[in-house]
Short mmCIF file of C-alpha atoms in Angstrom, two decimals:
data_model
loop_
_atom_site.label_atom_id
_atom_site.label_comp_id
_atom_site.label_asym_id
_atom_site.label_seq_id
_atom_site.Cartn_x
_atom_site.Cartn_y
_atom_site.Cartn_z
CA MET A 1 -6.75 43.24 -22.72
CA MET A 2 -7.91 43.09 -18.94
CA PRO A 3 -6.73 39.72 -17.01
CA ASP A 4 -9.46 37.54 -16.48
CA PRO A 5 -9.88 36.97 -12.69
CA SER A 6 -11.44 33.67 -12.93
CA LYS A 7 -8.70 32.33 -14.90
CA ASN A 8 -6.00 33.83 -12.60
CA GLY A 9 -8.03 31.94 -9.51
CA SER A 10 -7.89 28.69 -11.53
CA ILE A 11 -4.17 28.97 -11.94
CA GLU A 12 -3.55 29.56 -8.26
CA SER A 13 -5.64 26.78 -7.36
CA VAL A 14 -3.66 24.37 -9.50
CA ASP A 15 -0.52 25.76 -8.40
CA ALA A 16 -1.71 25.07 -4.71
CA ALA A 17 -2.89 21.62 -5.58
CA THR A 18 0.64 20.82 -7.29
CA SER A 19 2.40 22.20 -4.33
CA SER A 20 0.21 20.05 -1.77
CA THR A 21 0.90 17.11 -3.94
CA TRP A 22 4.52 17.40 -3.55
CA VAL A 23 4.35 18.06 0.14
CA PHE A 24 2.12 14.70 0.61
CA LEU A 25 4.85 12.89 -1.57
CA VAL A 26 7.62 13.99 0.62
CA ALA A 27 5.61 13.13 3.90
CA ILE A 28 4.83 9.59 2.53
CA VAL A 29 8.72 9.13 1.67
CA ILE A 30 9.42 10.32 5.20
CA SER A 31 7.13 7.99 6.83
CA GLY A 32 8.19 5.20 4.66
CA ILE A 33 12.10 5.53 5.44
CA THR A 34 11.35 5.85 9.19
CA THR A 35 8.83 2.95 9.11
CA PHE A 36 11.45 0.53 7.49
CA MET A 37 14.18 1.76 9.61
CA PHE A 38 12.24 0.21 12.53
CA TYR A 39 10.36 -2.87 11.09
CA PRO A 40 12.99 -5.12 9.55
CA LEU A 41 14.91 -5.20 12.84
CA ILE A 42 11.99 -5.64 15.47
CA THR A 43 12.01 -9.41 15.29
CA LEU A 44 15.57 -9.75 16.13
CA GLU A 45 15.53 -7.31 19.03
CA LEU A 46 12.32 -8.81 20.68
CA ILE A 47 13.97 -12.29 20.53
CA ASP A 48 17.07 -10.73 21.81
CA ARG A 49 15.01 -9.41 24.72
CA GLY A 50 13.69 -12.73 25.68
CA VAL A 51 10.40 -12.58 23.72
CA GLY A 52 9.54 -15.99 22.43
CA ALA A 53 9.02 -16.60 18.46
CA GLY A 54 5.41 -17.27 19.02
CA ALA A 55 4.88 -14.19 20.84
CA THR A 56 6.77 -12.21 18.32
CA GLY A 57 4.86 -13.39 15.57
CA LEU A 58 1.55 -12.37 17.44
CA ILE A 59 3.07 -8.89 17.92
CA LEU A 60 4.25 -8.28 14.37
CA GLY A 61 0.83 -9.61 13.27
CA LEU A 62 -0.98 -7.01 15.43
CA LEU A 63 1.65 -4.19 14.23
CA SER A 64 0.88 -4.94 10.52
CA GLY A 65 -2.51 -6.01 10.48
CA THR A 66 -4.80 -4.22 13.17
CA GLY A 67 -4.87 -0.79 11.41
CA GLN A 68 -5.30 -2.35 7.91
CA ILE A 69 -8.29 -4.73 8.98
CA LEU A 70 -9.90 -1.67 10.57
CA SER A 71 -9.26 0.80 7.50
CA GLY A 72 -12.95 0.77 6.77
CA LEU A 73 -13.79 2.38 10.14
CA ILE A 74 -10.71 4.59 9.85
CA GLY A 75 -12.08 5.81 6.33
CA ALA A 76 -15.54 6.58 7.68
CA VAL A 77 -13.77 8.66 10.58
CA ASN A 78 -11.49 10.42 8.06
CA ALA A 79 -14.60 11.30 5.96
CA ARG A 80 -16.14 13.02 9.05
CA LEU A 81 -13.12 14.66 10.66
CA GLY A 82 -11.08 15.42 7.43
CA SER A 83 -7.64 14.33 6.42
CA ARG A 84 -5.65 16.87 8.57
CA THR A 85 -7.06 15.54 11.82
CA LEU A 86 -6.69 11.77 11.02
CA ALA A 87 -3.12 12.35 9.61
CA ILE A 88 -1.63 14.36 12.57
CA GLY A 89 -3.67 12.07 15.10
CA GLY A 90 -2.27 9.10 13.51
CA LEU A 91 1.20 10.36 13.88
CA ALA A 92 0.65 10.90 17.45
CA LEU A 93 -0.71 7.51 17.99
CA ARG A 94 1.93 5.83 16.14
CA SER A 95 4.50 7.71 18.25
CA VAL A 96 2.88 6.65 21.48
CA GLY A 97 2.66 2.96 20.13
CA LEU A 98 6.02 2.64 18.93
CA LEU A 99 7.59 4.37 22.11
CA VAL A 100 7.00 1.15 24.10
CA PHE A 101 9.69 -0.79 21.99
CA ALA A 102 12.35 1.56 23.04
CA PHE A 103 12.49 -0.10 26.37
CA ASP A 104 12.56 -3.61 27.83
CA SER A 105 8.97 -4.60 28.74
CA ASN A 106 6.51 -7.60 28.48
CA VAL A 107 4.53 -9.27 25.72
CA LEU A 108 1.22 -7.42 26.84
CA THR A 109 2.83 -4.02 26.70
CA TYR A 110 4.27 -4.77 23.31
CA ALA A 111 1.15 -6.04 22.06
CA VAL A 112 -0.85 -3.01 23.13
CA GLY A 113 1.65 -0.66 21.63
CA ALA A 114 1.51 -2.76 18.33
CA VAL A 115 -2.21 -2.13 18.16
CA VAL A 116 -1.87 1.43 18.90
CA ALA A 117 0.82 1.95 16.52
CA SER A 118 -0.89 -0.15 13.66
CA LEU A 119 -3.93 2.16 13.96
CA GLY A 120 -1.92 5.31 13.95
CA SER A 121 0.18 4.00 10.96
CA SER A 122 -3.07 3.13 9.05
CA SER A 123 -4.74 6.45 9.89
CA THR A 124 -1.94 8.73 8.58
CA ALA A 125 -1.22 6.59 5.71
CA LEU A 126 -5.13 6.77 4.66
CA ALA A 127 -5.40 10.27 5.32
CA LEU A 128 -2.17 11.23 3.23
CA LYS A 129 -3.42 8.99 0.43
CA THR A 130 -6.71 10.22 0.26
CA GLU A 131 -5.87 13.92 0.30
CA LEU A 132 -3.25 13.20 -2.30
CA MET A 133 -5.92 11.63 -4.65
CA ARG A 134 -8.32 14.49 -3.90
CA ALA A 135 -5.70 16.86 -5.16
CA SER A 136 -4.95 14.96 -8.12
CA SER A 137 -6.31 11.33 -9.15
CA ASP A 138 -4.25 11.11 -12.36
CA ARG A 139 -2.07 8.01 -13.14
CA ARG A 140 1.17 10.04 -12.84
CA THR A 141 0.15 11.14 -9.35
CA ILE A 142 -0.83 7.66 -8.10
CA THR A 143 2.34 6.07 -9.78
CA MET A 144 4.61 8.73 -8.00
CA ARG A 145 2.84 7.87 -4.67
CA SER A 146 3.97 4.32 -5.43
CA ILE A 147 7.55 5.33 -5.97
CA ALA A 148 7.43 7.38 -2.79
CA VAL A 149 6.28 4.21 -0.80
CA ASN A 150 9.07 1.93 -2.56
CA LEU A 151 11.68 4.55 -2.28
CA GLY A 152 11.15 4.68 1.72
CA ALA A 153 11.25 0.82 1.72
CA LEU A 154 14.42 1.05 -0.33
CA VAL A 155 16.33 3.53 1.71
CA GLY A 156 14.99 2.95 5.21
CA PRO A 157 16.52 -0.57 5.99
CA SER A 158 19.95 0.68 5.27
CA ILE A 159 19.68 3.65 7.59
CA GLY A 160 18.11 1.48 10.31
CA GLY A 161 20.94 -1.00 10.00
CA VAL A 162 23.61 1.56 10.39
CA VAL A 163 22.04 2.98 13.45
CA PHE A 164 21.51 -0.27 14.84
CA VAL A 165 25.17 -1.31 14.47
CA VAL A 166 26.37 2.07 15.67
CA ALA A 167 23.96 2.93 18.31
CA SER A 168 21.01 0.58 19.31
CA PHE A 169 17.41 -0.46 18.55
CA SER A 170 16.04 2.08 21.20
CA VAL A 171 17.94 5.05 19.39
CA ILE A 172 16.18 3.91 16.12
CA VAL A 173 12.66 4.01 17.97
CA LEU A 174 13.39 7.55 19.46
CA SER A 175 14.55 8.76 16.09
CA VAL A 176 11.57 7.44 14.37
CA VAL A 177 9.24 8.94 17.06
CA THR A 178 11.16 12.29 16.67
CA SER A 179 10.45 12.32 12.99
CA TYR A 180 6.73 11.63 13.48
CA VAL A 181 6.37 14.58 15.80
CA LEU A 182 8.20 16.98 13.36
CA LEU A 183 6.31 15.56 10.45
CA GLY A 184 3.03 16.26 12.50
CA LEU A 185 4.13 19.81 13.20
CA GLY A 186 4.76 20.32 9.66
CA LEU A 187 1.46 19.15 8.41
CA LEU A 188 -0.12 21.62 10.79
CA PHE A 189 0.93 24.33 8.06
CA VAL A 190 -0.24 22.39 5.04
CA LYS A 191 -3.70 23.22 3.54
CA PHE A 192 -5.81 20.32 3.36
CA LYS A 193 -9.29 19.93 1.62
CA PRO A 194 -12.44 20.03 4.07
CA PRO A 195 -13.94 16.81 5.18
CA GLU A 196 -15.90 14.97 2.33
CA GLU A 197 -19.06 14.67 4.31
CA SER A 198 -19.33 18.22 5.55
CA GLY A 199 -21.32 19.46 2.47
CA GLN A 200 -25.25 19.83 3.03
CA ASP A 201 -25.87 17.71 0.01
CA THR A 202 -23.65 14.84 0.84
CA LYS A 203 -26.58 12.25 1.55
CA THR A 204 -28.65 13.14 -1.37
CA ARG A 205 -25.39 12.79 -3.71
CA MET A 206 -24.39 9.47 -1.98
CA ARG A 207 -27.77 8.00 -2.44
CA SER A 208 -27.73 8.98 -6.12
CA ASP A 209 -24.32 7.51 -6.66
CA ARG A 210 -24.84 4.27 -4.86
CA ARG A 211 -26.93 2.37 -7.35
CA ARG A 212 -24.50 3.28 -10.08
CA LEU A 213 -21.32 2.60 -8.49
CA ASP A 214 -21.74 -0.08 -6.08
CA ARG A 215 -22.00 -3.06 -8.57
CA LEU A 216 -18.62 -1.68 -9.98
CA PHE A 217 -17.13 -1.35 -6.39
CA PHE A 218 -17.94 -4.82 -5.36
CA VAL A 219 -15.99 -6.02 -8.59
CA LEU A 220 -13.08 -3.84 -7.57
CA ILE A 221 -13.10 -5.30 -4.13
CA GLY A 222 -12.82 -8.65 -5.65
CA CYS A 223 -9.93 -7.51 -7.69
CA THR A 224 -8.41 -6.15 -4.41
CA LEU A 225 -9.05 -9.49 -2.66
CA ALA A 226 -7.12 -11.30 -5.47
CA TYR A 227 -4.24 -9.09 -5.46
CA TRP A 228 -3.47 -9.04 -1.90
CA GLY A 229 -4.04 -12.83 -1.74
CA ILE A 230 -1.33 -13.20 -4.51
CA TYR A 231 0.87 -10.84 -2.81
CA SER A 232 0.88 -12.55 0.51
CA GLN A 233 2.57 -15.43 -0.94
CA TRP A 234 5.69 -13.32 -1.84
CA PRO A 235 7.22 -13.36 1.63
CA LEU A 236 6.52 -17.25 1.85
CA VAL A 237 7.84 -18.16 -1.67
CA VAL A 238 10.76 -15.89 -2.05
CA PRO A 239 12.98 -17.18 1.04
CA LEU A 240 12.47 -20.79 0.10
CA TYR A 241 12.64 -20.56 -3.58
CA ALA A 242 15.62 -17.95 -3.83
CA GLU A 243 17.69 -19.89 -1.08
CA SER A 244 17.08 -23.12 -3.27
CA GLY A 245 17.92 -21.24 -6.49
CA PHE A 246 20.99 -19.40 -5.43
CA GLY A 247 22.24 -21.97 -3.00
CA THR A 248 22.53 -19.35 -0.24
CA PRO A 249 20.45 -17.59 2.41
CA LEU A 250 21.48 -14.28 0.91
CA GLY A 251 19.45 -15.12 -2.20
CA SER A 252 16.16 -13.74 -0.47
CA PRO A 253 17.66 -10.26 0.33
CA TRP A 254 18.77 -10.20 -3.31
CA VAL A 255 15.55 -10.61 -4.68
CA TYR A 256 13.85 -8.12 -2.22
CA THR A 257 16.20 -5.51 -3.44
CA GLY A 258 15.72 -6.38 -6.95
CA ASN A 259 12.12 -6.08 -6.66
CA ALA A 260 12.54 -2.53 -5.00
CA ILE A 261 14.85 -1.38 -7.58
CA LEU A 262 12.93 -2.81 -10.70
CA ILE A 263 9.76 -1.00 -9.32
CA LEU A 264 11.62 2.22 -9.01
CA VAL A 265 13.07 2.09 -12.21
CA LEU A 266 10.39 0.85 -14.43
CA GLN A 267 7.01 1.87 -12.73
CA TYR A 268 7.07 5.54 -13.90
CA PRO A 269 8.27 4.85 -17.70
CA LEU A 270 5.83 1.93 -18.03
CA LEU A 271 2.52 3.32 -16.38
CA VAL A 272 2.84 7.03 -17.12
CA LYS A 273 4.67 6.87 -20.50
CA LEU A 274 4.40 3.48 -22.36
CA LEU A 275 0.76 2.61 -21.03
CA LYS A 276 -0.71 6.14 -20.74
CA PRO A 277 -3.18 5.61 -23.37
CA VAL A 278 -4.25 2.17 -22.21
CA ARG A 279 -7.27 2.30 -19.69
CA SER A 280 -6.83 1.24 -16.30
CA SER A 281 -9.09 -1.81 -16.41
CA TYR A 282 -6.83 -3.31 -19.12
CA VAL A 283 -3.63 -2.35 -17.16
CA LEU A 284 -5.16 -4.50 -14.42
CA ALA A 285 -5.84 -7.30 -16.77
CA ILE A 286 -2.21 -7.39 -18.16
CA GLY A 287 -1.00 -7.27 -14.40
CA PHE A 288 -2.91 -10.30 -13.39
CA LEU A 289 -1.93 -12.18 -16.48
CA LEU A 290 1.84 -11.52 -15.56
CA PHE A 291 0.94 -13.03 -12.16
CA VAL A 292 -0.22 -16.17 -13.59
CA GLY A 293 2.98 -16.39 -15.69
CA SER A 294 5.04 -15.84 -12.66
CA PHE A 295 3.68 -18.54 -10.72
CA LEU A 296 3.55 -21.27 -13.41
CA VAL A 297 7.44 -20.59 -13.33
CA LEU A 298 7.45 -22.26 -9.64
CA PRO A 299 7.17 -25.95 -10.70
CA ILE A 300 10.56 -25.51 -12.67
CA PRO A 301 13.51 -26.57 -10.71
CA ALA A 302 15.00 -23.61 -9.06
CA GLY A 303 18.07 -22.17 -10.32
CA PRO A 304 19.29 -18.64 -10.71
CA ALA A 305 17.53 -18.18 -14.01
CA THR A 306 14.23 -19.38 -12.81
CA VAL A 307 14.35 -17.39 -9.52
CA ILE A 308 15.13 -14.28 -11.56
CA LEU A 309 12.14 -15.06 -14.08
CA PHE A 310 9.74 -15.39 -11.27
CA ALA A 311 10.78 -12.33 -9.34
CA THR A 312 10.74 -10.18 -12.58
CA LEU A 313 7.40 -11.28 -13.78
CA PHE A 314 6.04 -10.83 -10.17
CA SER A 315 7.32 -7.38 -9.90
CA LEU A 316 6.12 -6.18 -13.31
CA ALA A 317 2.74 -7.44 -12.26
CA GLU A 318 2.97 -5.94 -8.96
CA LEU A 319 4.03 -2.41 -10.28
CA LEU A 320 1.10 -2.56 -12.76
CA VAL A 321 -1.60 -3.70 -10.46
CA SER A 322 -0.94 -2.06 -7.13
CA PRO A 323 -1.06 1.58 -8.11
CA THR A 324 -3.93 0.90 -10.85
CA LEU A 325 -6.35 -0.53 -8.10
CA ASP A 326 -6.03 2.97 -6.45
CA GLU A 327 -6.42 4.61 -9.92
CA VAL A 328 -9.77 2.59 -10.41
CA THR A 329 -10.93 3.39 -6.96
CA ALA A 330 -10.36 7.15 -7.61
CA GLN A 331 -12.18 6.66 -11.05
CA LEU A 332 -15.30 5.10 -9.26
CA ARG A 333 -15.52 7.70 -6.47
CA ARG A 334 -14.27 11.10 -7.53
CA GLU A 335 -17.54 12.07 -9.26
CA GLY A 336 -19.55 11.12 -6.16
CA THR A 337 -18.80 10.83 -2.32
CA GLY A 338 -16.79 8.44 -0.08
CA LEU A 339 -13.25 8.54 -1.55
CA THR A 340 -11.80 7.90 2.06
CA ARG A 341 -14.49 5.31 2.69
CA ALA A 342 -13.70 3.73 -0.56
CA TYR A 343 -10.12 3.39 0.24
CA GLY A 344 -10.84 2.37 3.94
CA ALA A 345 -13.06 -0.66 2.44
CA THR A 346 -10.21 -1.49 0.01
CA ALA A 347 -7.68 -1.46 2.85
CA THR A 348 -9.63 -3.83 5.08
CA ALA A 349 -10.22 -6.16 1.84
CA ALA A 350 -6.44 -6.25 1.64
CA GLY A 351 -5.91 -6.91 5.40
CA VAL A 352 -8.28 -9.86 5.62
CA SER A 353 -7.12 -11.27 2.14
CA SER A 354 -3.36 -10.85 3.29
CA LEU A 355 -4.04 -12.73 6.64
CA ILE A 356 -6.16 -15.66 4.94
CA GLY A 357 -3.84 -15.78 1.72
CA ALA A 358 -0.63 -16.06 3.95
CA SER A 359 -2.36 -18.82 6.21
CA ALA A 360 -3.49 -20.78 3.36
CA GLY A 361 -0.20 -20.53 1.32
CA GLY A 362 1.77 -21.49 4.44
CA ALA A 363 -0.51 -24.64 4.71
CA LEU A 364 -0.03 -25.50 1.23
CA ILE A 365 3.69 -25.30 1.38
CA GLU A 366 3.60 -27.46 4.62
CA HIS A 367 1.32 -30.06 3.02
CA PHE A 368 3.33 -30.36 -0.30
CA ASP A 369 6.82 -29.57 1.17
CA SER A 370 7.29 -27.32 -1.91
CA PRO A 371 7.03 -23.40 -2.45
CA ALA A 372 5.55 -24.43 -6.04
CA SER A 373 2.25 -25.46 -4.19
CA VAL A 374 1.07 -22.02 -3.76
CA MET A 375 0.33 -21.81 -7.31
CA TYR A 376 -2.96 -23.64 -6.54
CA LEU A 377 -3.98 -20.68 -4.70
CA ALA A 378 -2.17 -18.00 -6.68
CA VAL A 379 -3.08 -18.82 -10.18
CA PRO A 380 -6.78 -19.06 -9.38
CA LEU A 381 -6.80 -15.85 -7.65
CA ALA A 382 -4.91 -14.21 -10.47
CA VAL A 383 -7.69 -15.51 -12.84
CA LEU A 384 -10.32 -14.07 -10.70
CA GLY A 385 -8.51 -10.64 -10.68
CA PHE A 386 -8.26 -10.92 -14.56
CA THR A 387 -12.09 -11.61 -14.84
CA GLY A 388 -12.78 -8.78 -12.57
CA ALA A 389 -10.63 -6.34 -14.70
CA VAL A 390 -12.73 -7.49 -17.69
CA VAL A 391 -15.80 -6.85 -16.00
CA LEU A 392 -14.76 -3.36 -15.00
CA SER A 393 -13.79 -2.59 -18.65
CA ARG A 394 -17.30 -3.56 -20.02
CA ARG A 395 -19.20 -1.97 -17.24
CA LYS A 396 -17.11 1.36 -17.49
CA ALA A 397 -17.58 1.46 -21.34
CA GLY A 398 -21.36 1.22 -20.95
CA SER A 399 -21.64 3.79 -18.07
#
């Protein structure tokens, strides 16, 4: 029997997609490790250089939030120019922005560097994420991406701490910049898909998809707002609740480490194996219910058992909801256009919700003088997310 050329071409395309998927996952791990080498130590370094706490907080806010809030615009650029341009350009911007932190300077210079670095970071992250999802949008790939991000968060701080003690913060920055340059050079040899909006019939397909998908997408945005509003309470609650429960300031690092380990160990078995037949909207609903349960623990007097229970329920909810929001986004957009725009819009919603949620949570803690008070914000948000998941389930079933 003669070989089927079309079949061979299909196999080759699958192999190429699989190869690209692993390249992008490795790039995400490298990016995560270098980012977390730098980020946990910048506060200490800036204060040591004489920058005030208020100015340091502003710089950190610009570093983490600028690119995220502008991700909608970044997604539009990505759709036009393509992921290769945005990924490599983002690495260049991030390198230039971070380089200012290698030297003693003033607040304005650091602020400008933070803005540039944040735009670069969000550009690269969105480009790699979009390209990965365009290559494969199944739950396994999405879960592997989440694991790659958390692996960087787990390994990076340890490496950064060693370099900080043995050498200096400036050496960390120069190492990070060097890694970004090498990563950008490596991505030049990786095959990327063409820009989403390069096809002649893009506008026609966008019009036909818009009426069917926009209502669902607004529900997804609601779930995204709910999740990031909830997640923004984590760095507020954990330091206070863990220190009270364990009786030591070391309680917070213990909880953070446990959170990362739990996600790395359980996310793949739960999402890809155990919950494989469960629809993504139901997984979202389960996750938001777990969030409700976690925050209902907070009014109980803090102790080791209650801290562990809160952190475990929260971590389980996080590992279910975070990658599943990406999965639902891919489901809503993969048959139409605008996956990059969709991820940009959800990232913008995440940035806005994080900013508002953190401010509101901090105000509640200050007013009631208790970390348990954030439940008045987090529980209604979790109910909102659960409701959105139910709506997504019903709409998808009927579409």
